[in-house]
Tab-separated table of C-alpha atoms in Angstrom:
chain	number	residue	atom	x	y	z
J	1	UNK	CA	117.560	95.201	93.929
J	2	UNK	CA	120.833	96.562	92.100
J	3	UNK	CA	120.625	97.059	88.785
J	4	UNK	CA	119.262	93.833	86.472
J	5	UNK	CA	119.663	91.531	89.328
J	6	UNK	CA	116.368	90.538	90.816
J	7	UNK	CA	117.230	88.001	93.753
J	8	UNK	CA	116.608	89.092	97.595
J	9	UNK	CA	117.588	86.687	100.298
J	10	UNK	CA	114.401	86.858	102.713
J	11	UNK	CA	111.001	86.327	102.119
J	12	UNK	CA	110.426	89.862	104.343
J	13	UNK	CA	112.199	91.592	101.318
J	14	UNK	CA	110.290	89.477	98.899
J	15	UNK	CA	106.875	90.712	100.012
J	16	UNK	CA	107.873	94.345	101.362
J	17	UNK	CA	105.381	96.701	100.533
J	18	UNK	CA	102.231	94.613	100.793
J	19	UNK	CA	99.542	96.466	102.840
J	20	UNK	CA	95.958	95.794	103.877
J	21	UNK	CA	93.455	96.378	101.589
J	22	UNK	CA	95.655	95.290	98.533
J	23	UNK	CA	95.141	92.901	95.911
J	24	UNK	CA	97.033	89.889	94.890
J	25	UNK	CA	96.709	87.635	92.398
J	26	UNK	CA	98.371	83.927	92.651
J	27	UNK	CA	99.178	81.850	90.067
J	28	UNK	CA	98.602	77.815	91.037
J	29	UNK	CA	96.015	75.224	90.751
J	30	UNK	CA	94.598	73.675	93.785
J	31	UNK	CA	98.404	72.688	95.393
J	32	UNK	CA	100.192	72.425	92.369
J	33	UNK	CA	102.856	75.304	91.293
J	34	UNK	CA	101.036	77.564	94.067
J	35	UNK	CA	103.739	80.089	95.745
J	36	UNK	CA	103.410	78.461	99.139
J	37	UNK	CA	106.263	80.020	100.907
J	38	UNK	CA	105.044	83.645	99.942
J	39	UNK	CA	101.636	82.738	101.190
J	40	UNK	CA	103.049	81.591	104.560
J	41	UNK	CA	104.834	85.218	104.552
J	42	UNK	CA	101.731	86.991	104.009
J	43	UNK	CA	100.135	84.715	107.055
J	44	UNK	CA	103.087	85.980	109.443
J	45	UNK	CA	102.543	89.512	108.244
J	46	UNK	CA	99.013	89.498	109.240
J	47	UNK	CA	98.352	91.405	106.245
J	48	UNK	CA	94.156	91.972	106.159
J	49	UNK	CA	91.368	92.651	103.672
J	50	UNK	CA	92.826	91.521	100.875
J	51	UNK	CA	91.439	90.792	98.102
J	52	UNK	CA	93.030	87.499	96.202
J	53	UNK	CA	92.525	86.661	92.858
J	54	UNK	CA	93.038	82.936	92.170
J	55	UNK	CA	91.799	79.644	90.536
J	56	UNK	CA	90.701	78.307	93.798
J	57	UNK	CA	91.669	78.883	97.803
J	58	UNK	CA	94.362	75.868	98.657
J	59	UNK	CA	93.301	73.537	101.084
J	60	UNK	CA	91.972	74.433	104.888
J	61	UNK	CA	95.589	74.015	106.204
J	62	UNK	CA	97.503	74.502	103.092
J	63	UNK	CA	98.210	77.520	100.572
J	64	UNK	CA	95.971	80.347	100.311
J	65	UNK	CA	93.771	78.429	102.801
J	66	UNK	CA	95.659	79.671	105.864
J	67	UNK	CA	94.648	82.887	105.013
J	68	UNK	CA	91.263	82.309	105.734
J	69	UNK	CA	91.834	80.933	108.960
J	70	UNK	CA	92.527	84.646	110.514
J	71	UNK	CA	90.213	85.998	108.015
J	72	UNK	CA	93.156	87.818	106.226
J	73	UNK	CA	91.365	87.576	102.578
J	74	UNK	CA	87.889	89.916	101.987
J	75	UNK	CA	87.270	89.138	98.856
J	76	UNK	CA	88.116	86.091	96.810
J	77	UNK	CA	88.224	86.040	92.800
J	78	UNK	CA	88.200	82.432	91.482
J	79	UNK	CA	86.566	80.414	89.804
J	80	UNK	CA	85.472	77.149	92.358
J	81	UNK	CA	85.723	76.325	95.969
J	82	UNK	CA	87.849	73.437	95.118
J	83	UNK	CA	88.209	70.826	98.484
J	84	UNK	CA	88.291	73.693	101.284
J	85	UNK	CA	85.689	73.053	103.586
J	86	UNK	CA	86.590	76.630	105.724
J	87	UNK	CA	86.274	78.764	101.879
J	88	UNK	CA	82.363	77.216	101.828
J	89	UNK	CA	81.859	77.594	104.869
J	90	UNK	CA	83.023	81.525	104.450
J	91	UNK	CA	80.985	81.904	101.494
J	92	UNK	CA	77.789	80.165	102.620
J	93	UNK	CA	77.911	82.227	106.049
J	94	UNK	CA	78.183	85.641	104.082
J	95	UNK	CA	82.001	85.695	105.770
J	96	UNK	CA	83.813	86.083	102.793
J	97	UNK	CA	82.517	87.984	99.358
J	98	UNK	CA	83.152	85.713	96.408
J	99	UNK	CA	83.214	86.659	92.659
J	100	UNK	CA	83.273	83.460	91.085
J	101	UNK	CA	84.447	83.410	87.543
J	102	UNK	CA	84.849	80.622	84.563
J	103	UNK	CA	88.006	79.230	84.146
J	104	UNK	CA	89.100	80.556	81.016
J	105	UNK	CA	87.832	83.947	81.526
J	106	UNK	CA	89.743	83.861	84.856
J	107	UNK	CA	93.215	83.123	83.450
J	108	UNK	CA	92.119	85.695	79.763
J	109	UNK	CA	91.309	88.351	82.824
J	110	UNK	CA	94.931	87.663	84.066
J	111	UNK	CA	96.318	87.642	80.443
J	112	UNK	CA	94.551	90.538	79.718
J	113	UNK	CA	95.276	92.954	82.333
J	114	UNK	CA	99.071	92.036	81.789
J	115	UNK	CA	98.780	93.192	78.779
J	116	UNK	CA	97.560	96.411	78.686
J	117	UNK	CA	93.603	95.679	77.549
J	118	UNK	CA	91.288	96.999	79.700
J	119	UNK	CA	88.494	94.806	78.900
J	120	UNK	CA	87.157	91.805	76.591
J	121	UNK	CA	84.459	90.250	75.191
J	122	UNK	CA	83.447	86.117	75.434
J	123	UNK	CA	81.081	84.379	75.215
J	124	UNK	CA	81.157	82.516	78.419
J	125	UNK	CA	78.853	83.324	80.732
J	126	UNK	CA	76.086	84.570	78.517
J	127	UNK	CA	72.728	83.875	79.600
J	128	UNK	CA	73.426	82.706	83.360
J	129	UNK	CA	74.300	84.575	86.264
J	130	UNK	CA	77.595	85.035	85.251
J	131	UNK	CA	76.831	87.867	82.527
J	132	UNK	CA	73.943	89.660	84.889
J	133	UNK	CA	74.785	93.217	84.778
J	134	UNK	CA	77.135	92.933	82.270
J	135	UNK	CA	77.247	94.713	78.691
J	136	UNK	CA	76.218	92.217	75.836
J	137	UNK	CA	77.101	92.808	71.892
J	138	UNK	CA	76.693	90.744	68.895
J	139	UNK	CA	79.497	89.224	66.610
J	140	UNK	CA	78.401	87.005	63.690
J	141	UNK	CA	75.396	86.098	64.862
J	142	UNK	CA	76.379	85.305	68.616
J	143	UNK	CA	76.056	87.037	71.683
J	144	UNK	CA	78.770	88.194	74.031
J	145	UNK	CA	79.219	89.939	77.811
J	146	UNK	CA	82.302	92.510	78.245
J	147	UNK	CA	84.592	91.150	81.135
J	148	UNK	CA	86.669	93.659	82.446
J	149	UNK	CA	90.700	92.697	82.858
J	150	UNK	CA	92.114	92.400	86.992
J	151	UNK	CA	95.330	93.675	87.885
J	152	UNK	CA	97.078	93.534	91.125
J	153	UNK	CA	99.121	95.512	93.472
J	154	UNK	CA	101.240	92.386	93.859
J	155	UNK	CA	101.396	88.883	91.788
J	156	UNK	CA	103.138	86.034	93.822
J	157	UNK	CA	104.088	83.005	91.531
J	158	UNK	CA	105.737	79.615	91.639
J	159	UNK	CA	108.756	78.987	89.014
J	160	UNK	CA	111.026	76.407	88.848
J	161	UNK	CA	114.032	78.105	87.253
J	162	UNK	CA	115.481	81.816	87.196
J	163	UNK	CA	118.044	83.654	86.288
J	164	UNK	CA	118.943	86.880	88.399
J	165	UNK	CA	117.831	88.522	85.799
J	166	UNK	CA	114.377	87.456	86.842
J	167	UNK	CA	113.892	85.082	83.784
J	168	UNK	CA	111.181	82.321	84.570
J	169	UNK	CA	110.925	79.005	83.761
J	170	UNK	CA	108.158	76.743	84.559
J	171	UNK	CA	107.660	72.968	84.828
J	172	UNK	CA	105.163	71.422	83.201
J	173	UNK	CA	101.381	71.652	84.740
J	174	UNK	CA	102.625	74.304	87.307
J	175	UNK	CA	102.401	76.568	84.034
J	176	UNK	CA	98.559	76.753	84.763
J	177	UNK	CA	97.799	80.275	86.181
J	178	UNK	CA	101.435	81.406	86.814
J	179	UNK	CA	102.580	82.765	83.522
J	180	UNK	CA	99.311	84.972	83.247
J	181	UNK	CA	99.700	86.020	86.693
J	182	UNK	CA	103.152	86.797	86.489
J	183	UNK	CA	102.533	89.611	83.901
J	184	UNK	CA	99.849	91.268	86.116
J	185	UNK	CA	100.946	92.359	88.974
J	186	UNK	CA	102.232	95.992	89.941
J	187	UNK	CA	105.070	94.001	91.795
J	188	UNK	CA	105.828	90.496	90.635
J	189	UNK	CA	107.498	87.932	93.227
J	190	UNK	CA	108.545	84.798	91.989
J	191	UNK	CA	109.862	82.119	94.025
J	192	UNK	CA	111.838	79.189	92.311
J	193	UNK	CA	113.631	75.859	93.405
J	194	UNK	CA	116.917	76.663	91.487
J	195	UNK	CA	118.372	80.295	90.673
J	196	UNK	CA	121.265	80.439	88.061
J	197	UNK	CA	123.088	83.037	86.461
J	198	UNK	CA	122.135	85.106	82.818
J	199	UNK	CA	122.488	83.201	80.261
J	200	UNK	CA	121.989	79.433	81.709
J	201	UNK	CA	118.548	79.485	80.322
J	202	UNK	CA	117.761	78.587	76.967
J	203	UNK	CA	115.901	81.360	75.479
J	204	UNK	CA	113.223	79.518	73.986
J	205	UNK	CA	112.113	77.901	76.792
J	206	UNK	CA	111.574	81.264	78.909
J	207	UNK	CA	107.726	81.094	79.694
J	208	UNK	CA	108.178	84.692	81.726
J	209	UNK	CA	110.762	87.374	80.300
J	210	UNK	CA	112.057	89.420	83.557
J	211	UNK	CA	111.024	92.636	82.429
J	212	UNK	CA	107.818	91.367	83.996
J	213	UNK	CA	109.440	90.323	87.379
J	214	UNK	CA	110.562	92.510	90.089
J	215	UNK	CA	111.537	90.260	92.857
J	216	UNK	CA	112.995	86.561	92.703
J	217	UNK	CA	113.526	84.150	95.895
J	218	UNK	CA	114.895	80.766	95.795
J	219	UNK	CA	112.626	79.016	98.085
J	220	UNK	CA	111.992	74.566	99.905
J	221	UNK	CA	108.764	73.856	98.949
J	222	UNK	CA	107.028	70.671	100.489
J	223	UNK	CA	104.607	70.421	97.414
J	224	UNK	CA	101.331	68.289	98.908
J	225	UNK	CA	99.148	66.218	96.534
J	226	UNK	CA	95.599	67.372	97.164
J	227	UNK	CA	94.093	64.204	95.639
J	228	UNK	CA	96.684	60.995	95.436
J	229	UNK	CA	95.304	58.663	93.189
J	230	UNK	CA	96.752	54.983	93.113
J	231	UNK	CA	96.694	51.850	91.121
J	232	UNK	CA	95.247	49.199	92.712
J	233	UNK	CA	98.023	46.508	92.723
């Protein structure tokens, strides 16, 4: 990287750096707006005992799913199982440790963490298995558990616009977990479908400023629907 300019050319100099035991957090839902090219890197690095942080685990043969497949992923942080049958079958077996976490507190975790807090309080959770363990106060009348923040050694996100300043743009529902992801990772790798140059972007519609963005790749994606749904003609 020289200077301001984020862009590398290869998706080896996208993920340099990442080492076993490290943690990663991916932005995505199920298939959509997941970073599925710099999952396929980490596949070809053989990079192992990770520990992923994510809504869900792809598919069996399609995002963070292939990780599973050589066991490259210790520990996954998400909050469902979502359609892959090889992530239940990890879990059930005792294969693969699993903290599964709500939703919201997943993505306020990610949110959090970017910004600096080192730990909240919601109350999600309270009363089930969720908040076992866990510190619980009072506000007005209503109890909460403390949820600690995650950061990562690396975040890998999905945009669809940059600048090579490493200004993001996202496209509608492939927002989801990427902007909150984006802002907590020690290194930040975005890869987008179109790169332009400073000043392209219309300020106001920058979801991710670069100063939270180390690396950006433009990248093909083949973009699978998990679940196509039809109209019956």
């Amino acid at each position: 990287m020289s200077g301001f300019n984020k862009v590398v050319n290869s998706y080896e100099e996208a993920m340099a750096g990442l080492e076993d035991g490290m943690t990663v957090i991916a932005g995505g839902f199920g298939l959509c707006g997941i970073p599925e090219n710099l999952i396929k890197q980490i596949r070809t690095m053989g990079t192992k005992d990770l520990t992923v942080v994510s809504n869900n685990c792809g598919i069996d043969d399609f995002g963070l799913g292939i990780l599973l497949v050589d066991r490259q992923i210790r520990k996954m942080v998400s909050s469902y199982v979502g359609e892959n049958a090889l992530f239940e079958k990890q879990l059930l077996a005792g294969e693969l440790e699993v903290e599964l976490t709500p939703q919201g507190t997943l993505a306020e975790k990610m949110r959090a963490g970017g910004a600096g807090i080192p730990a909240f309080y919601t109350a999600t959770g309270y009363g089930t298995p969720v908040g076992d363990g866990k510190e619980v106060r009072e506000f007005n009348g209503r109890h909460y558990i403390m949820e600690e923040s995650i950061t990562g050694d690396f975040a890998i996100v999905k945009g669809w616009k940059a600048d090579t300043y490493g200004n993001v743009v996202y496209r509608d529902t492939a927002q989801n977990f990427n902007p909150m992801a984006a802002t907590a990772g020690k290194i930040t790798v975005v890869e987008v479908e179109e790169i332009v140059e400073p000043g392209e972007l219309n300020p106001s519609e920058i979801h991710t400023p670069g100063i939270y963005v180390n690396r950006v790749i433009k990248g093909t994606f083949e973009k699978r629907i998990e679940q196509r749904t039809v109209r019956q003609g």
